[in-house]
């Protein structure tokens, strides 16, 4: 009976995790011109930004944010500008603005930072064979 209740609890936890949105999960929305990947950014993590309609031009194209450790130079392939940024290691959770400078125009976006890390084993040990390996 105990195994059945643990199984039901594990199934409920997994279902809840799949349905509920993660805290800090976000980047810029598709409508604002800047996409950030991965979707959940953490302090010290490297992220890739893509700025729509900001390919290489005669002037330097770059993006800045208070969340970035330093400004990012955008390199273009075709229509979009791309660059890699490092999120500051000491930054708190929240939403931060991004401004991309593309010649004479500016494109804005946002990035959400979450200082919460996901758990490596979301299931109880009885339901997760990998976690059980580490407890013996």
XYZ file of C-alpha atoms in Angstrom:
136
model
C 0.000 0.000 0.000
C 2.849 2.386 0.805
C 4.412 1.830 -2.637
C 1.082 2.665 -4.261
C 0.790 5.941 -2.330
C 4.396 6.869 -3.192
C 3.675 6.109 -6.857
C 0.561 8.283 -6.793
C 2.482 11.099 -5.102
C 5.279 10.855 -7.678
C 2.809 10.927 -10.563
C 1.093 13.987 -9.074
C 4.429 15.782 -8.666
C 5.420 15.077 -12.266
C 2.025 16.181 -13.592
C 2.180 19.378 -11.542
C 5.686 20.157 -12.774
C 4.610 19.728 -16.389
C 1.546 21.953 -16.046
C 2.903 24.766 -13.856
C 5.171 27.355 -15.488
C 8.661 27.560 -14.035
C 9.641 30.634 -12.071
C 11.973 32.784 -14.047
C 11.101 31.034 -17.274
C 11.070 33.693 -19.896
C 12.941 35.681 -22.356
C 11.877 38.358 -24.606
C 8.618 37.784 -26.370
C 8.703 37.166 -30.089
C 7.007 40.493 -30.834
C 9.750 42.723 -29.429
C 12.532 41.679 -31.772
C 14.959 40.051 -29.312
C 15.040 36.345 -28.507
C 17.135 34.928 -25.648
C 18.126 31.275 -25.340
C 17.919 29.311 -23.087
C 14.561 30.461 -21.846
C 15.528 30.397 -18.175
C 18.659 32.397 -17.453
C 20.620 31.998 -14.220
C 23.430 34.113 -12.723
C 26.770 33.339 -14.397
C 25.157 31.494 -17.314
C 25.957 32.074 -20.992
C 22.963 32.950 -23.172
C 22.552 33.506 -26.886
C 20.632 36.511 -28.120
C 19.124 36.923 -31.571
C 17.990 40.356 -32.718
C 15.590 40.457 -35.628
C 16.552 42.730 -38.543
C 19.938 43.599 -37.053
C 22.458 41.973 -39.371
C 25.969 43.307 -39.877
C 26.227 46.817 -41.266
C 28.935 49.433 -41.741
C 28.734 50.327 -38.030
C 29.157 48.036 -35.031
C 25.904 46.409 -33.935
C 25.737 45.603 -30.240
C 23.402 44.882 -27.328
C 23.534 45.920 -23.709
C 21.690 45.091 -20.507
C 22.310 45.571 -16.818
C 21.986 41.772 -16.630
C 24.998 41.227 -18.938
C 28.568 41.121 -17.636
C 29.598 43.246 -20.651
C 28.152 44.570 -23.914
C 27.621 42.020 -26.678
C 28.764 42.540 -30.266
C 26.180 41.215 -32.727
C 27.350 39.301 -35.773
C 24.887 38.843 -38.585
C 24.068 36.038 -40.935
C 21.428 37.278 -43.314
C 18.591 39.131 -41.626
C 19.343 38.653 -37.898
C 22.134 39.664 -35.550
C 23.401 37.129 -33.010
C 25.686 37.259 -30.015
C 26.581 35.470 -26.796
C 26.239 37.168 -23.439
C 27.207 36.142 -19.936
C 24.724 36.907 -17.181
C 26.350 38.642 -14.200
C 27.193 36.187 -11.434
C 25.872 38.379 -8.628
C 22.588 39.468 -10.220
C 19.257 38.925 -8.494
C 16.104 37.394 -9.894
C 13.970 39.710 -11.990
C 13.243 41.075 -15.443
C 15.930 43.157 -17.136
C 15.740 45.302 -20.270
C 17.929 44.645 -23.304
C 18.678 47.357 -25.869
C 20.226 46.385 -29.207
C 21.866 49.113 -31.274
C 21.511 48.325 -34.981
C 22.931 51.196 -36.965
C 20.454 54.058 -36.623
C 17.714 52.023 -34.943
C 17.300 50.459 -31.516
C 15.513 47.201 -30.747
C 14.355 46.465 -27.208
C 13.611 43.277 -25.358
C 13.708 41.728 -21.924
C 15.327 38.827 -20.174
C 14.152 37.222 -16.953
C 16.719 35.938 -14.518
C 15.992 33.289 -11.920
C 18.459 32.572 -9.158
C 16.539 29.375 -8.372
C 18.047 26.246 -9.861
C 16.005 23.244 -10.909
C 16.469 20.038 -8.955
C 18.503 17.327 -10.655
C 16.102 14.552 -9.566
C 12.466 15.712 -9.532
C 11.083 12.332 -8.421
C 11.272 10.740 -4.965
C 14.049 8.141 -4.640
C 11.574 5.239 -4.721
C 10.436 6.294 -8.190
C 13.764 7.399 -9.611
C 16.315 4.617 -10.247
C 19.092 7.164 -10.912
C 18.625 8.850 -7.546
C 18.566 5.477 -5.799
C 22.028 4.718 -7.250
C 23.511 7.707 -5.448
C 22.030 6.930 -2.044
C 23.625 3.487 -1.620
